[in-house]
Short mmCIF file of C-alpha atoms in Angstrom, two decimals:
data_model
loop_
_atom_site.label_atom_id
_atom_site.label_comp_id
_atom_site.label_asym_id
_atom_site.label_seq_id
_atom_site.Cartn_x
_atom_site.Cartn_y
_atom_site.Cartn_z
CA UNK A 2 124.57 139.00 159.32
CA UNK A 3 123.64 135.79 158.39
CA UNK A 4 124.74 133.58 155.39
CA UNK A 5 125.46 130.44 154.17
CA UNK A 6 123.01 128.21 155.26
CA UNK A 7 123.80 124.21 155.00
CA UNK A 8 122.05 121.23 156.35
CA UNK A 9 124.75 119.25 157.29
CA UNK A 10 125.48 115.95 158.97
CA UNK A 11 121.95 116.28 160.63
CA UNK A 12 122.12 119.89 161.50
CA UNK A 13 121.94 123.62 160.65
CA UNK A 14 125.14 125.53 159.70
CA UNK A 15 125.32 129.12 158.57
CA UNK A 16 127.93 131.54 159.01
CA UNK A 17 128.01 134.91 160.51
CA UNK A 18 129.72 137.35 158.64
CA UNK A 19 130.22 140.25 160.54
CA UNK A 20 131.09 138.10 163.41
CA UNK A 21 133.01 135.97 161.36
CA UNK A 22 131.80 133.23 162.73
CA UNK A 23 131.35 129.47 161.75
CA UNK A 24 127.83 128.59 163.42
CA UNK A 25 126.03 124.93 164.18
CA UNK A 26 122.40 124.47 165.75
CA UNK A 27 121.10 122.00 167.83
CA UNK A 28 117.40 120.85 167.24
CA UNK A 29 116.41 123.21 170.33
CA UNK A 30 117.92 126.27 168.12
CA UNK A 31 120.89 125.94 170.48
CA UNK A 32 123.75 127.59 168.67
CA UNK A 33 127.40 127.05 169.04
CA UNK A 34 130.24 129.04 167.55
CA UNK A 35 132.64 125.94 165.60
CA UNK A 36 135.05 128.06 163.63
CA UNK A 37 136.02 131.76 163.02
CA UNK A 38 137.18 132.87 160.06
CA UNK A 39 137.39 136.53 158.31
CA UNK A 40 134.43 135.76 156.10
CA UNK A 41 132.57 132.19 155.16
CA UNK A 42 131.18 130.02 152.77
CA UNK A 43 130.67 126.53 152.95
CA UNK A 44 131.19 123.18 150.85
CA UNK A 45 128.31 121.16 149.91
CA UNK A 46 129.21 118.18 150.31
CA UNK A 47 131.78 116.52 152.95
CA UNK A 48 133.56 118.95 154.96
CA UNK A 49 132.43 122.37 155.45
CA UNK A 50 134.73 125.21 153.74
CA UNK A 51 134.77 128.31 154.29
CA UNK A 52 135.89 131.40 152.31
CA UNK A 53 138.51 133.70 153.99
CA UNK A 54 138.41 137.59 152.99
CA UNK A 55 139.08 138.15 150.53
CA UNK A 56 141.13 135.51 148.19
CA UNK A 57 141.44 132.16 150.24
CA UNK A 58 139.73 128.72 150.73
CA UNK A 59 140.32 126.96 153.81
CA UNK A 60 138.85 123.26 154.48
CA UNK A 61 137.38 122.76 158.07
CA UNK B 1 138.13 128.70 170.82
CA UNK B 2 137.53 124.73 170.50
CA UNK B 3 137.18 125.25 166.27
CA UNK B 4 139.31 122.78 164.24
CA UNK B 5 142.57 124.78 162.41
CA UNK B 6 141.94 126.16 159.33
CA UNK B 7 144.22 124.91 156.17
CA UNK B 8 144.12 126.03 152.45
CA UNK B 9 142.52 124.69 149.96
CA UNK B 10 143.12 127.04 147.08
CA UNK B 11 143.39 130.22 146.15
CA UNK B 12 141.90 132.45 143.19
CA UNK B 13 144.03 135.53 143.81
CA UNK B 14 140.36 137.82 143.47
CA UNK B 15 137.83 138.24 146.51
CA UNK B 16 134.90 135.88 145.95
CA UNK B 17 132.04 135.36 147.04
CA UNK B 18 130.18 132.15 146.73
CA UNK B 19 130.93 128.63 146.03
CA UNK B 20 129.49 125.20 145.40
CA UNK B 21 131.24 121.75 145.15
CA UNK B 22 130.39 119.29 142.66
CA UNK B 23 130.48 115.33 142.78
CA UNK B 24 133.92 115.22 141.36
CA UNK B 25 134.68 117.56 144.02
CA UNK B 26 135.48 120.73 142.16
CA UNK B 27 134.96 124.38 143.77
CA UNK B 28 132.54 126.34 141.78
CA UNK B 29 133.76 130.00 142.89
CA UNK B 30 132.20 133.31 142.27
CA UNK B 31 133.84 136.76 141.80
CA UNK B 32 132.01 140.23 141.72
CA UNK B 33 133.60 142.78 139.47
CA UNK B 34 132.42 145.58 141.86
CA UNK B 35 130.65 146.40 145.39
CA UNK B 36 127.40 146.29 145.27
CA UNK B 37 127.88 150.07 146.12
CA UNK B 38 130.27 150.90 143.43
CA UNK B 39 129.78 151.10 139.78
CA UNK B 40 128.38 147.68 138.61
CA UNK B 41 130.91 146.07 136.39
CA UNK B 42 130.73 142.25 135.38
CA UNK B 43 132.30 139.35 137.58
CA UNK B 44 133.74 136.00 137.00
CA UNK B 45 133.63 132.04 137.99
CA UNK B 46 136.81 130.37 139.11
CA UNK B 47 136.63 126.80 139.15
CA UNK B 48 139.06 125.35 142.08
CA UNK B 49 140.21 121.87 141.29
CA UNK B 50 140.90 119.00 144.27
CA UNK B 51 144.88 119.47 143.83
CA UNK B 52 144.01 122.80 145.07
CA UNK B 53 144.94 124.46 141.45
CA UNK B 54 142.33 127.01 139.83
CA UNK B 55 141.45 128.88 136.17
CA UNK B 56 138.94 131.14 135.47
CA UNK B 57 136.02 129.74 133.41
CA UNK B 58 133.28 132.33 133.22
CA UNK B 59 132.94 136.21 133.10
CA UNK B 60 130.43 138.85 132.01
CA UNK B 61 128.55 137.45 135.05
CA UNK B 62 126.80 140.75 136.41
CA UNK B 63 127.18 140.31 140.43
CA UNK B 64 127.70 136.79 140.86
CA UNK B 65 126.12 135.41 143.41
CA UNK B 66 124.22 131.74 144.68
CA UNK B 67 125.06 128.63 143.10
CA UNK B 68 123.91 125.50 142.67
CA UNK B 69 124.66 122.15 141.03
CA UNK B 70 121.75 120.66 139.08
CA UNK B 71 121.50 116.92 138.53
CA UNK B 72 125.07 116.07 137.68
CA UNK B 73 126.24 118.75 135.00
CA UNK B 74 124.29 121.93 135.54
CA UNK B 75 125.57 124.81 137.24
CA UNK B 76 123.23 127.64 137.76
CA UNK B 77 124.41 130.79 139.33
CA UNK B 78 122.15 134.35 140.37
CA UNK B 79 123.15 137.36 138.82
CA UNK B 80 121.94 139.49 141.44
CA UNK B 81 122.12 142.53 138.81
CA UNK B 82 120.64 141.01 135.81
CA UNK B 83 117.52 139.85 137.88
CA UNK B 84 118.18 136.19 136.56
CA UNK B 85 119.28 132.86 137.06
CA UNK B 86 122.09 132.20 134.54
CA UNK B 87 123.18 128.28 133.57
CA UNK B 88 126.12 126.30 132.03
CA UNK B 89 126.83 122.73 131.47
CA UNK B 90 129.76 121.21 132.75
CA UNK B 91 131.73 119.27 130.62
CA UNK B 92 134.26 116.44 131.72
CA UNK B 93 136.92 118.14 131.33
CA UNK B 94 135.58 121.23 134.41
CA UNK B 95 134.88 123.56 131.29
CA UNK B 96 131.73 125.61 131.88
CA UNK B 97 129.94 125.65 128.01
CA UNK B 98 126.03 126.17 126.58
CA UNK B 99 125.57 129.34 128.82
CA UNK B 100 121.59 129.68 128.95
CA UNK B 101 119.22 131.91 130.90
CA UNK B 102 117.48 129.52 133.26
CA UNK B 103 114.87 132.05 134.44
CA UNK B 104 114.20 135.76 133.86
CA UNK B 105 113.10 136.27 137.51
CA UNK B 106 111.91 140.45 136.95
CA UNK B 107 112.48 143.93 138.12
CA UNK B 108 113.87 144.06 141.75
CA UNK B 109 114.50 140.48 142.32
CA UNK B 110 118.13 141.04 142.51
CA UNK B 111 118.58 136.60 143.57
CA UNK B 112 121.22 136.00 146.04
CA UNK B 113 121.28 132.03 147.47
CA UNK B 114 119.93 129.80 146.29
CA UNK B 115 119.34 125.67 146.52
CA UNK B 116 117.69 123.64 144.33
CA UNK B 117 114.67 120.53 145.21
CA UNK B 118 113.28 117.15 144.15
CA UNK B 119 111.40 118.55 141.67
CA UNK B 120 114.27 120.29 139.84
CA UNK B 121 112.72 124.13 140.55
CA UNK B 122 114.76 126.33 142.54
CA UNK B 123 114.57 128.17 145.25
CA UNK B 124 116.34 131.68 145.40
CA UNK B 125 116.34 134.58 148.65
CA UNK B 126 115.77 138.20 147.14
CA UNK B 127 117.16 140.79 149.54
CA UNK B 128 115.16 143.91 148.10
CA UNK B 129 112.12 141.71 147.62
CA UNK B 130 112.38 140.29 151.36
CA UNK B 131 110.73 136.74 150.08
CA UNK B 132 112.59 133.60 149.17
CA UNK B 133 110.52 132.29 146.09
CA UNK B 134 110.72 128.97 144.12
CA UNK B 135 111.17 129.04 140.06
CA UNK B 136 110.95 126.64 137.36
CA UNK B 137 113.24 126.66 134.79
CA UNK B 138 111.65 129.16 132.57
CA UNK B 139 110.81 131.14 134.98
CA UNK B 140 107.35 130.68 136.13
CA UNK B 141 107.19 130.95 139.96
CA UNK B 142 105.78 128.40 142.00
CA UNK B 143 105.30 129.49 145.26
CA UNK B 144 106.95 132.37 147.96
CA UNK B 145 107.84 132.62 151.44
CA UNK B 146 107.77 136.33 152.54
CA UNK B 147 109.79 137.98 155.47
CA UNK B 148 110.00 141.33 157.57
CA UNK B 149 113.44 141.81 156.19
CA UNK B 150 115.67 141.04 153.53
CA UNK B 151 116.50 137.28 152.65
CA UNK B 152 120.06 136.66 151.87
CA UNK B 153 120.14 133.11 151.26
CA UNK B 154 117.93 129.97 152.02
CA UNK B 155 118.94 126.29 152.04
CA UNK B 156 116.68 123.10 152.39
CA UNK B 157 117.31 120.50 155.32
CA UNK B 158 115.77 119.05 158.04
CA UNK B 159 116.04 115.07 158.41
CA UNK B 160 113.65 114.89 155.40
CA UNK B 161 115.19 117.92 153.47
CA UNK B 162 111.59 119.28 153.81
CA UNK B 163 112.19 122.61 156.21
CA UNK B 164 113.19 125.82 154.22
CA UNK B 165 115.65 127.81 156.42
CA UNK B 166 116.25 131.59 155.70
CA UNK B 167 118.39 134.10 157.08
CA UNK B 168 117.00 137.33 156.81
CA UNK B 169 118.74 140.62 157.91
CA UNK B 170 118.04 143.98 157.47
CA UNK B 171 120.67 145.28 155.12
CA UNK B 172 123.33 146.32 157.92
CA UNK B 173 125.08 149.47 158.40
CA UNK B 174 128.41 149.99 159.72
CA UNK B 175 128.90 146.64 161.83
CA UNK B 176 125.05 145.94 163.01
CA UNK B 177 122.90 143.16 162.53
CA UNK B 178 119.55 142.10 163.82
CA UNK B 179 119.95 138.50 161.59
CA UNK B 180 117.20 135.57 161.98
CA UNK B 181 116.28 132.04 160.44
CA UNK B 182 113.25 131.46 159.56
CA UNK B 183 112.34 128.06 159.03
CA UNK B 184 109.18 127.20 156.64
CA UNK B 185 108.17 123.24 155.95
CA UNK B 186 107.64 122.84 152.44
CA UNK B 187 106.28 120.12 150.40
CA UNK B 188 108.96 119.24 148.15
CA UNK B 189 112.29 118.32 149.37
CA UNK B 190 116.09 119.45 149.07
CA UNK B 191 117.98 117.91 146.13
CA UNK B 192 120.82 119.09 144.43
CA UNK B 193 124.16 120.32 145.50
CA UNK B 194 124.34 121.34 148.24
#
């Protein structure tokens, strides 16, 4: 369930939300899980944030 | 798991759903009223200051969903039940004021993310409408990208900001998912925040 999309510091991020999951791509669509939170949104600018469910910003 | 630890930023004391940041570094943060299968009742914005301190500054805001930052003052935010893209200046002082309509979007567009590009249109994901299209302010639609399945939000990147990735899901039911990203070059690239 994806969401979130960001380009960030030259690559893909998007978040997973019923995995709760924090994801980055490589160019060759090579994911990696970075972060798992209950829920996720991220910053625009800087460092990535992400929302926790259901009332909670937490700074990556 | 190698992920960094998490620590708070702030807190809004509602369940939200998105945010943006701007340049002064302030959290833009959106709160439905309802589920989106519950009775629809109006939502709110939360701005979240840098000291980590927050006040609501917007309501009547009918499923609050993508935002973006426009230039250096303009917030625009979907209102996935209104079918329209829904503006405010910011003033200095983080006060949200001259609420506009920035585009009446129609029937069954229902916009969820969004970012914005060079050219100051925007580009939104529709979930019923499984497309992500590109507006003008006004409302006059430039061009669409269409999908198998719905299109929750869409951001532009790439090294030259010029690839529009989407991720598109069927709506899920209890716990599935059969998510994607599409990616799409386009001609005009990512501006805005973020």
């Amino acid at each position: 369930m994806g969401e979130s999309p960001k380009w960030h510091d030259g690559r893909f991020w998007m978040c997973d939300w019923l995995a709760g999951e924090v994801l980055v791509f490589d160019a060759d669509a090579k994911r990696q899980v970075v972060a798992r939170v209950d829920g996720c949104r991220f910053r625009s600018t800087g460092y990535p944030m992400a929302g926790s469910s259901p009332r909670r910003l937490v700074e990556l | 798991m190698t992920g960094p630890d998490l620590s708070p930023y702030g807190a809004t004391g509602q369940p939200f759903n998105e945010i943006v940041v701007d340049a002064r570094g302030r959290a833009w943060v959106d709160m439905p009223g309802s589920m989106p299968w519950e009775d629809p009742k109006p939502g709110t914005v939360t701005v979240v200051l840098p000291d980590g301190s927050s006040r609501q500054v917007a309501d009547d805001v009918w499923f609050p969903n993508g935002m973006v930052v426009l230039g250096e003052d303009t917030l625009v935010l979907a209102e996935s039940h209104r079918d329209r893209l829904t503006a405010w200046t910011i003033t200095e002082a983080g006060e949200l004021v001259d609420r506009r309509v920035w585009a009446d979007l129609g029937p069954g567009s229902a916009p969820d993310g969004l970012c914005a590009d060079a050219e100051g249109a925007i580009w939104y994901a529709s979930v019923p409408g499984q497309r992500c299209t590109r507006v003008a302010e006004g409302g006059k639609v430039l061009e669409t990208v269409t999908a198998d399945r719905g299109c929750f939000a869409c951001m532009l990147g790439g090294d030259d900001g010029r690839t529009l990735y989407v991720v598109a899901n069927h709506y899920p039911g209890a716990g599935t998912s059969d998510g994607v990203v599409l990616i799409q070059p386009v001609a005009v690239p990512r501006s805005g925040r973020p």
